[in-house]
Short mmCIF file of C-alpha atoms and ligand atoms in Angstrom, two decimals:
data_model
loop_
_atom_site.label_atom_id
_atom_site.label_comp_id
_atom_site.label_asym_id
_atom_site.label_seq_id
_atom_site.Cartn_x
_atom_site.Cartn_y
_atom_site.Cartn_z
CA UNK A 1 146.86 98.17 108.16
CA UNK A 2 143.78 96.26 107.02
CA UNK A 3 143.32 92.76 107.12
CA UNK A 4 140.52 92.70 104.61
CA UNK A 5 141.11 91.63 101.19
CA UNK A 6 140.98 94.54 99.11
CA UNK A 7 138.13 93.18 96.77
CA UNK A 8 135.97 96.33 98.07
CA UNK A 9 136.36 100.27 97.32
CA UNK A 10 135.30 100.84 100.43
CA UNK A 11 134.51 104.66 101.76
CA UNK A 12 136.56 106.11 104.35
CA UNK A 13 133.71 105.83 106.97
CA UNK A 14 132.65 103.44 109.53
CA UNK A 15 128.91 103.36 111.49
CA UNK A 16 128.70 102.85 115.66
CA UNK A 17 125.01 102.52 115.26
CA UNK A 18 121.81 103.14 112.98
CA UNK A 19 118.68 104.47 113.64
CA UNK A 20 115.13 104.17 111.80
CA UNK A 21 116.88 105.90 108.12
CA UNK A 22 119.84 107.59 110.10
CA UNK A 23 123.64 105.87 110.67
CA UNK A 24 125.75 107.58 113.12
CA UNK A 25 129.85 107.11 112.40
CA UNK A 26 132.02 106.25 114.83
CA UNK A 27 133.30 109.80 114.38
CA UNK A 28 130.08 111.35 115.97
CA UNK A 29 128.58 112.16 112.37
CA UNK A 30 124.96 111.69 111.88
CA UNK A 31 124.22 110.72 108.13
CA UNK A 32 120.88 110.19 106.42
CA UNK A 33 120.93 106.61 105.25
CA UNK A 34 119.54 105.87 101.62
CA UNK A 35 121.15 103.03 101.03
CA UNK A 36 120.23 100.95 103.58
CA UNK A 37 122.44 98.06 102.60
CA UNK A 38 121.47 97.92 99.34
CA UNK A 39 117.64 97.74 99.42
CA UNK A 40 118.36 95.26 102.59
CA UNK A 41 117.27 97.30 105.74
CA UNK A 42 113.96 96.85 104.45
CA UNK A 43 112.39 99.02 108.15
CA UNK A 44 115.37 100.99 108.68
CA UNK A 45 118.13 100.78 111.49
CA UNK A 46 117.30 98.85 114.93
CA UNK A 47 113.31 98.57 114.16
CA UNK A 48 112.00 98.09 117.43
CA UNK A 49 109.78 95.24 116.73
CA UNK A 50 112.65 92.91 114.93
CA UNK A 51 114.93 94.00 117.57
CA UNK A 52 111.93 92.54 120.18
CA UNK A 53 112.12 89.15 117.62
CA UNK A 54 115.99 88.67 117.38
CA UNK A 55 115.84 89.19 121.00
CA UNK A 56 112.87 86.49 122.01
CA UNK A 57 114.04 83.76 119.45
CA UNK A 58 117.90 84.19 120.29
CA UNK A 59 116.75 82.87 123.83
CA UNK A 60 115.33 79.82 121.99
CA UNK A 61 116.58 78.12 119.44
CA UNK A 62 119.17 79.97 116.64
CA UNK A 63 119.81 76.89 114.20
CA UNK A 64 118.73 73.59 113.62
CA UNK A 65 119.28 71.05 110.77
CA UNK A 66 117.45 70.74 107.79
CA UNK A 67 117.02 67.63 108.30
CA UNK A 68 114.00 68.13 110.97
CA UNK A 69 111.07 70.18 110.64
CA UNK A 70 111.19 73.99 110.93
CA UNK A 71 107.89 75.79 112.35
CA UNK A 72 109.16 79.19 111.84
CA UNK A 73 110.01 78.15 108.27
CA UNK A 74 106.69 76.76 107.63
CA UNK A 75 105.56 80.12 109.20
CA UNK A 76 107.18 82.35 106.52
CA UNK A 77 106.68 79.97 103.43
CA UNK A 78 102.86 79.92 104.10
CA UNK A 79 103.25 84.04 104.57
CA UNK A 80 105.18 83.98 101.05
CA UNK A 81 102.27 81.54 98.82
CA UNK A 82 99.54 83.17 100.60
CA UNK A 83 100.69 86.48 99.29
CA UNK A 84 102.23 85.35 95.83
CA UNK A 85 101.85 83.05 92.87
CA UNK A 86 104.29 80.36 94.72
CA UNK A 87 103.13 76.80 95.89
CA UNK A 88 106.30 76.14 97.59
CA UNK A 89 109.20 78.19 98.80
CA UNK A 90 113.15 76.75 99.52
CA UNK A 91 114.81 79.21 101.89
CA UNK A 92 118.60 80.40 101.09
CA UNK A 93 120.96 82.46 102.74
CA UNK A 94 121.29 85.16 99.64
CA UNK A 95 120.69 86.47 96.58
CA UNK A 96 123.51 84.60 94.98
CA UNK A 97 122.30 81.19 96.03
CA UNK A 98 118.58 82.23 95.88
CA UNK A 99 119.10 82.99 91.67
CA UNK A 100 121.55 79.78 91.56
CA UNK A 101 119.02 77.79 93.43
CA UNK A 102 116.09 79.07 90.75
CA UNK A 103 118.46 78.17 88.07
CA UNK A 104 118.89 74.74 89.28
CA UNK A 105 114.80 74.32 89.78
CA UNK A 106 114.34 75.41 85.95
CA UNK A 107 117.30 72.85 84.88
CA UNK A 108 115.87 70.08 87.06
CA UNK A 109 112.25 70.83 86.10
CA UNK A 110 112.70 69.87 82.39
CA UNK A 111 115.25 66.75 83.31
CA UNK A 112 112.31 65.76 85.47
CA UNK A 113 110.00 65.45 82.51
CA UNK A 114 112.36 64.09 80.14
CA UNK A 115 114.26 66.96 78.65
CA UNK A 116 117.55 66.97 79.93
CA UNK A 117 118.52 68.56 77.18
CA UNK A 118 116.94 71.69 77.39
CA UNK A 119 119.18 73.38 80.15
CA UNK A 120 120.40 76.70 79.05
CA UNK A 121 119.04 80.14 80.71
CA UNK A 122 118.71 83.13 78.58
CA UNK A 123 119.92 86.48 80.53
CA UNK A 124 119.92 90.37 79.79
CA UNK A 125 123.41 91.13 79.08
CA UNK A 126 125.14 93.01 81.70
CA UNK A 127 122.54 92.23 84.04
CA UNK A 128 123.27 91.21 87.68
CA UNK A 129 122.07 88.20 89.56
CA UNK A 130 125.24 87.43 92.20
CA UNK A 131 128.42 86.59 92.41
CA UNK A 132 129.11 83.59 92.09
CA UNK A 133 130.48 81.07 89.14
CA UNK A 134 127.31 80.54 87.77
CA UNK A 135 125.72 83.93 88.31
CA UNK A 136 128.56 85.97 87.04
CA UNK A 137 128.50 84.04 83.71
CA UNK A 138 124.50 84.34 83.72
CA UNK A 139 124.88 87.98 84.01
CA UNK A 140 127.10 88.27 81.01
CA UNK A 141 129.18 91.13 82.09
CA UNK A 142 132.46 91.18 80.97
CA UNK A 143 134.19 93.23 84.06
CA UNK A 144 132.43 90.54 86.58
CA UNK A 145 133.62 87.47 84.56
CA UNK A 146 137.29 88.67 83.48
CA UNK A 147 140.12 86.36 85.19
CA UNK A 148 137.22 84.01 86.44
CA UNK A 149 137.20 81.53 83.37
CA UNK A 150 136.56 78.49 82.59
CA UNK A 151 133.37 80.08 81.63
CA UNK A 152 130.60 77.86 83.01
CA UNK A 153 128.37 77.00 80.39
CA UNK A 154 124.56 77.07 80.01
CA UNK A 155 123.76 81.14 79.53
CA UNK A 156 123.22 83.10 76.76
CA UNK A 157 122.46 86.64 76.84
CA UNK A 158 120.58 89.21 75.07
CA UNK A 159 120.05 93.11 74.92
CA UNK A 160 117.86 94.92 77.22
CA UNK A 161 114.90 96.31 75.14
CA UNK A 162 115.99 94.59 71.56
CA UNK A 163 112.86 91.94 71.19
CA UNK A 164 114.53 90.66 68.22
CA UNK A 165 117.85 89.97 70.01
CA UNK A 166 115.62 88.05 72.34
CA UNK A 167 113.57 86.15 69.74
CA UNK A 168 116.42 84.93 68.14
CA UNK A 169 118.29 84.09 70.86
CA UNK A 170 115.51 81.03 72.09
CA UNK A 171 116.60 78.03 70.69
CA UNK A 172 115.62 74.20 71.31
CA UNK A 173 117.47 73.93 74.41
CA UNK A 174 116.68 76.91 76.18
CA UNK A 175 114.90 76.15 79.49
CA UNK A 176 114.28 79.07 80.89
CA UNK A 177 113.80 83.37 80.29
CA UNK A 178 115.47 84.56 83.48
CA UNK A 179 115.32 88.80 84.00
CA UNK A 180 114.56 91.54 87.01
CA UNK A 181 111.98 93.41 86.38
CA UNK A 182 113.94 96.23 87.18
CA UNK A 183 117.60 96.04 86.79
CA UNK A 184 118.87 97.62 90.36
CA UNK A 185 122.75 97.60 89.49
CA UNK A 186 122.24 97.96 86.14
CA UNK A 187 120.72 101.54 86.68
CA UNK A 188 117.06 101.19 87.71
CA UNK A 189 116.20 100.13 84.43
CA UNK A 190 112.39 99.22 84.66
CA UNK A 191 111.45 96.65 82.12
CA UNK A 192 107.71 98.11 80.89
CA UNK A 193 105.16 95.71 81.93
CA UNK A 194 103.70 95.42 78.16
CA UNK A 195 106.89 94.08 77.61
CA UNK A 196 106.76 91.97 80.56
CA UNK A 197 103.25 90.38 79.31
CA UNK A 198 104.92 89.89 76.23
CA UNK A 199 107.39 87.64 77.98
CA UNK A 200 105.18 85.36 79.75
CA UNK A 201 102.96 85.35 76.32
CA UNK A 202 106.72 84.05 74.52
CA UNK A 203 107.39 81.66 77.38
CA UNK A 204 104.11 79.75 77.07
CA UNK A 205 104.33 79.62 73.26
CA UNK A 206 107.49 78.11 74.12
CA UNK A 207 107.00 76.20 76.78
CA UNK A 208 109.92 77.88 78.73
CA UNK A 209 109.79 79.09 82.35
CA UNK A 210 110.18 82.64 83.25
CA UNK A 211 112.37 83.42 85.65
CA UNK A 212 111.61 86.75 87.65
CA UNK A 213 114.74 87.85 89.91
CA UNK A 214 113.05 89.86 92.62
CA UNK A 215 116.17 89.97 95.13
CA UNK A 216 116.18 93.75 94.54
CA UNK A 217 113.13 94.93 93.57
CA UNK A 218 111.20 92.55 95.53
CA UNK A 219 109.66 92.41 98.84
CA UNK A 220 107.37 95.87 98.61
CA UNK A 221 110.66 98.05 97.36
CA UNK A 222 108.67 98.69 94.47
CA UNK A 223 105.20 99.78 95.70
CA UNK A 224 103.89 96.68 94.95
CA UNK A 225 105.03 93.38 96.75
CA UNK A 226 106.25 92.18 93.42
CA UNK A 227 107.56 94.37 91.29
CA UNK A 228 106.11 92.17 88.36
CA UNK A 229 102.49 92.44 89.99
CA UNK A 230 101.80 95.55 88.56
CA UNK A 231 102.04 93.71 84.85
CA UNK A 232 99.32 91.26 86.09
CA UNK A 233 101.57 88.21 85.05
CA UNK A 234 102.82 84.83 86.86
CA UNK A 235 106.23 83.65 87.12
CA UNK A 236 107.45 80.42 87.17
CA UNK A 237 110.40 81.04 89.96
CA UNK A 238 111.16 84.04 91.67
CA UNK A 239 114.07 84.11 93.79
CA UNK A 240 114.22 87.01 96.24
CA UNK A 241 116.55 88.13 98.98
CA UNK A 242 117.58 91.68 100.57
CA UNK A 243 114.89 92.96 102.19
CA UNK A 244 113.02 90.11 103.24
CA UNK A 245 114.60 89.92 106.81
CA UNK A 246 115.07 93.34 107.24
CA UNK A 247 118.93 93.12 107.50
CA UNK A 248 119.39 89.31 109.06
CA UNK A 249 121.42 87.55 105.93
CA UNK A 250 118.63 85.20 103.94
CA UNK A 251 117.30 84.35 100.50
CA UNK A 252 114.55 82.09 99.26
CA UNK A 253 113.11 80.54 95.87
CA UNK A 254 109.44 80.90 95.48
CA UNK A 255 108.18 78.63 92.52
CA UNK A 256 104.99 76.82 91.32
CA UNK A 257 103.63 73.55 91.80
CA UNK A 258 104.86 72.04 88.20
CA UNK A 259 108.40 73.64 89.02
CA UNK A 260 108.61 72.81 92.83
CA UNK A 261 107.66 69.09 91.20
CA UNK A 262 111.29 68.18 90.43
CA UNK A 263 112.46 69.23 93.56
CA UNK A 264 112.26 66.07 95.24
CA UNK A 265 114.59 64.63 98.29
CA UNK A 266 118.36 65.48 98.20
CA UNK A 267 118.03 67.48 94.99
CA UNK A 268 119.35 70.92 96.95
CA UNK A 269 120.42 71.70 100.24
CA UNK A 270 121.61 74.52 102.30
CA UNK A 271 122.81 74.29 106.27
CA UNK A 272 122.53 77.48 107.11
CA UNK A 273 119.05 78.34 105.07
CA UNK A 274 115.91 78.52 106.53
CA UNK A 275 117.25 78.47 110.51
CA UNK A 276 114.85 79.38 113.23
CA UNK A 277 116.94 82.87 113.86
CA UNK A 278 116.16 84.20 110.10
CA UNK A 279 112.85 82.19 109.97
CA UNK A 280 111.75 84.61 112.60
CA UNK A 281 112.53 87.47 111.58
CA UNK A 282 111.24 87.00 108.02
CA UNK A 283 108.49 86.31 109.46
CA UNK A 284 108.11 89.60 111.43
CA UNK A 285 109.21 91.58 108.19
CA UNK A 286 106.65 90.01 106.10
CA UNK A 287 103.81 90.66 108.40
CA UNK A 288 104.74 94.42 108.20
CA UNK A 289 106.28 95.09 104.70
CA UNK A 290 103.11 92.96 102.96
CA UNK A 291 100.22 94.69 104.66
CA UNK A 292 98.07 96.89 102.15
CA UNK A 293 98.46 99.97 104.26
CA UNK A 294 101.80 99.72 104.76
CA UNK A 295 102.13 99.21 100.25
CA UNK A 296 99.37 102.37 100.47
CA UNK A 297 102.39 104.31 102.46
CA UNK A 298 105.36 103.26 100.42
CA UNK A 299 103.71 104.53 96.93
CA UNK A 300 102.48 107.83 98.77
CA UNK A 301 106.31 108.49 99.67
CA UNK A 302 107.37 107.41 96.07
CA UNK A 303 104.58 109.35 94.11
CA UNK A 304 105.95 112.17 96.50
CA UNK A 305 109.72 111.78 96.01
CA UNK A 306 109.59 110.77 92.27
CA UNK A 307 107.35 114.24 91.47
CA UNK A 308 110.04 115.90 93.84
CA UNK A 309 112.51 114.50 92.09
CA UNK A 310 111.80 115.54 88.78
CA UNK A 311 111.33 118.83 89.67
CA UNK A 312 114.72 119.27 89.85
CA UNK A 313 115.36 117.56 87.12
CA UNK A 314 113.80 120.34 85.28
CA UNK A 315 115.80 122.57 87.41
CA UNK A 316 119.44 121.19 86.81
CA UNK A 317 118.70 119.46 83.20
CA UNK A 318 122.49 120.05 82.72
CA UNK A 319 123.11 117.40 85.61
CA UNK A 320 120.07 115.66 85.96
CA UNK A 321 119.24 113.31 82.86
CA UNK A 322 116.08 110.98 83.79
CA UNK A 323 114.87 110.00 87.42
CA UNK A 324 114.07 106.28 86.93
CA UNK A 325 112.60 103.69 88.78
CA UNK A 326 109.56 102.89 91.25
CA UNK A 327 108.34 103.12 94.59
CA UNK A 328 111.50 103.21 96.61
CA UNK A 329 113.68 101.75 94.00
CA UNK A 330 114.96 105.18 92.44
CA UNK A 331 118.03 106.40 90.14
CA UNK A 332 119.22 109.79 89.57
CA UNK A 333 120.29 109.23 86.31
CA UNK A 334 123.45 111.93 85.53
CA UNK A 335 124.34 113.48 82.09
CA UNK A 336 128.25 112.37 83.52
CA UNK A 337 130.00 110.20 85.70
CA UNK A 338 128.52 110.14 89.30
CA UNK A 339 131.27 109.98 91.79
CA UNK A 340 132.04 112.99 92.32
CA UNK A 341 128.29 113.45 92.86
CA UNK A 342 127.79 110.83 95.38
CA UNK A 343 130.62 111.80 97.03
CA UNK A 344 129.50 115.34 97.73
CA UNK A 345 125.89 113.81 98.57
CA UNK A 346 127.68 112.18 101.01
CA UNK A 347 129.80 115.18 102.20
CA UNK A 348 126.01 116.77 102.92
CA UNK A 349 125.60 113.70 104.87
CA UNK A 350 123.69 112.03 102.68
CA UNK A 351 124.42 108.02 101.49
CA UNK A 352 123.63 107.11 98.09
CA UNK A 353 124.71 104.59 96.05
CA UNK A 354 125.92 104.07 92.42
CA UNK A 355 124.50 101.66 89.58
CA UNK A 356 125.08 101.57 85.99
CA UNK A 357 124.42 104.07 83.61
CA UNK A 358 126.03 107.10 85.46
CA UNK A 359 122.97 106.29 88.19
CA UNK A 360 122.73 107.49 91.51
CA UNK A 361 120.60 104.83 93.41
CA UNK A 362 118.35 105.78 96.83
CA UNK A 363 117.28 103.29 98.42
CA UNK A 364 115.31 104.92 101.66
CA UNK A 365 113.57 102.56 104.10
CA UNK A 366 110.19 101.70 103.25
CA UNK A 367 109.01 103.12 106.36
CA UNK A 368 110.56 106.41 105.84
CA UNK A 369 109.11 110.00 106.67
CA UNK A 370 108.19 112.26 104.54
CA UNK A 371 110.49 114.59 106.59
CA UNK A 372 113.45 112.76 105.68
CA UNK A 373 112.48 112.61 102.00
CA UNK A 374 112.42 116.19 102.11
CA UNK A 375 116.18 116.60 104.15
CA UNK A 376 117.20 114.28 101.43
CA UNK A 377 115.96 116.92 98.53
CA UNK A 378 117.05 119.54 100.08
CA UNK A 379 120.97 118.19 100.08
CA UNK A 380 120.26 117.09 96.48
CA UNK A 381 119.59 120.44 95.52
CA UNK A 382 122.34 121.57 96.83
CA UNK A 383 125.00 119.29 95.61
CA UNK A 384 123.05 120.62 91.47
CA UNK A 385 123.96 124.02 92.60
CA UNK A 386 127.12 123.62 93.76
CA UNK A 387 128.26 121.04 90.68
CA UNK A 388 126.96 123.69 88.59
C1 PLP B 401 121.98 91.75 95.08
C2 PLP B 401 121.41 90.93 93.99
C3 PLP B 401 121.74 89.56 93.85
C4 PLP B 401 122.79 88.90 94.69
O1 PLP B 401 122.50 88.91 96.05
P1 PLP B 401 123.67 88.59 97.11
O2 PLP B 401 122.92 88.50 98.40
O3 PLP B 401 124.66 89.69 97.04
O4 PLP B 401 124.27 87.29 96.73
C5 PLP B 401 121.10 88.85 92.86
N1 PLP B 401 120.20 89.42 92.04
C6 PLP B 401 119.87 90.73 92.15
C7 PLP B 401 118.85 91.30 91.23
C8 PLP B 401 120.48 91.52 93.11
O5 PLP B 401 120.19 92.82 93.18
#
């Protein structure tokens, strides 16, 4: 009898250890791991070198208050501006709080000049930015938000791809345009960076912030560092999360200096966020996962998987529908339901994950081997014959 509440469909397995992409169960099972915790394992299972920094800090100092200074947290916001847009980062403890957090900059940003007024956040409908009050009603899914009412207020929503839906949908009061640039739950859905420019070009005209969620797609999961790099724009706020301590719990808000203005003492908090334990290994993440060579490696494994990949699309176009995504951020996209899919995937030994859309998501370790890309094909293959 379990103890848990039963607000997971959990999988009948359970992991003794993880190495590099593999996961070995506690019943002596080795499986190839491409999930990773949801895009969080950013270097794999046990890295060596944030095993070495867990290790040397955990003999120093694991949490302090917020209310002194925080070298490590200096460390690791300099890291973040030096490589990004941002002029100031506030460090979190998740994705949740990270997109709540940006939320409250973009609210507090136009009360600071004046416009209290202009407060509401327009969102893709059905997207996904957390779990809690505010971001369930900000991602304007019905199955997240049923039971959960009052509905907190301040979010409107509209439809992934319509620009008129989104044109109309600006009003007066809106403060702020907040979207991933690729929608990981809801099915790898890449938002086309024309249409990305053309958001930042409607922002400016109306002197609204864009919001960029990066907590998936972020931290070099998408080839780039950014995912929104690639469109050559600037956000306002981008909060980001999951990979950026390669498995130690942590989320941050990167913004610019007119946002980060309103910001001022006492405005936001967090206890836990920013402590010297996930300071450091941020910081060791970061100095891998943003280093050009390492970005080089991560698109030659994508550009190698993705033409892989479609390959047998063309083989099994009665399964396969459209292989989405970028760099390591990648959905098998099914003509049908994927359970049954995943679940033989994982039967191979394989660990996948589902997203919208009838999507199977892989999410591989940016460090991993080409040899495991290919053991990963090769049980892929095999589930589209044997479905067949
Ligand atoms: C996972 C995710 C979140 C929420 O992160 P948690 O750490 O689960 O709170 C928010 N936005 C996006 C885009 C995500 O993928």
């Amino acid at each position: 009898m379990s103890f848990l509440a039963k607000n997971y469909n959990r999988k009948n397995i359970s992991f003794k250890y993880g190495k590099g992409s593999y996961l070995f169960s506690t019943n002596g099972k080795k499986y190839l791991d491409f999930v990773q915790g949801i895009a969080v394992n950013s270097l794999g299972h046990a890295h060596p070198k944030l095993v070495k920094t867990i290790r040397d800090q955990s003999k120093k100092l694991w949490h302090v208050s917020n209310a002194f200074q925080i070298p490590e947290g200096e460390k690791l916001a300099k890291k973040l501006c030096q490589k990004t847009f941002a002029d100031y980062v506030m460090f979190q403890n998740s994705g949740a709080e990270a997109t709540e957090a940006a939320i409250k900059a973009a609210r507090r940003y136009f009360y600071s000049i004046g416009k209290p007024k202009k407060n509401r956040i327009l969102c893709i409908r059905n997207s996904f930015h957390g779990r809690t009050l505010a971001a369930i009603f900000a991602s304007g899914s019905k199955k997240m938000t049923q039971g959960f009412g009052p509905k907190v207020p301040g979010f409107d929503h509209f439809v992934f791809g319509n620009h008129i839906s989104l044109k109309k949908k600006i009003t007066k009061n809106t403060a702020a345009i907040m979207v991933e640039p690729i929608m990981g739950e809801g099915g790898i859905r890449v938002i086309p960076d024309f249409c990305l420019r053309e958001l930042r070009k409607l922002c400016n005209q109306k002197k609204i912030l864009l919001i960029l969620d990066e907590v998936q797609c972020g931290i070099s999961r998408s080839g780039e560092f950014f995912a929104f790099e690639k469109s050559k724009i600037f956000a306002d706020i981008v909060p980001i999360a999951k990979g950026l301590a390669g498995g130690f719990p942590i989320g941050a808000v990167l913004m610019n200096k007119k946002v980060a203005a309103g910001m001022t003492p006492g405005t936001h908090g967090s206890t836990f966020g920013g402590n010297p334990l996930a300071m450091a290994v941020g910081n060791t993440v970061m100095d891998i996962v943003s280093n050009k060579k390492f970005l080089n490696n991560v698109k030659k494994s994508s550009k190698y998987f993705f033409s892989k990949l479609n390959k047998l699309k063309e083989k099994y176009p009665s399964i396969i529908k459209e292989i989405r995504g970028r760099g390591l951020l990648i959905g098998i996209q099914l003509q049908t339901d994927q359970t049954k899919f995943i679940k033989k995937l994982m039967d191979n030994k394989l660990l996948t994950i589902r997203a919208a859309e009838n999507v199977v998501r892989i999410l591989p370790p940016l460090n991993v081997k080409i040899k495991e890309i290919d053991s990963a094909l090769k049980i892929i293959d095999k589930v589209c014959s044997e479905i067949k």
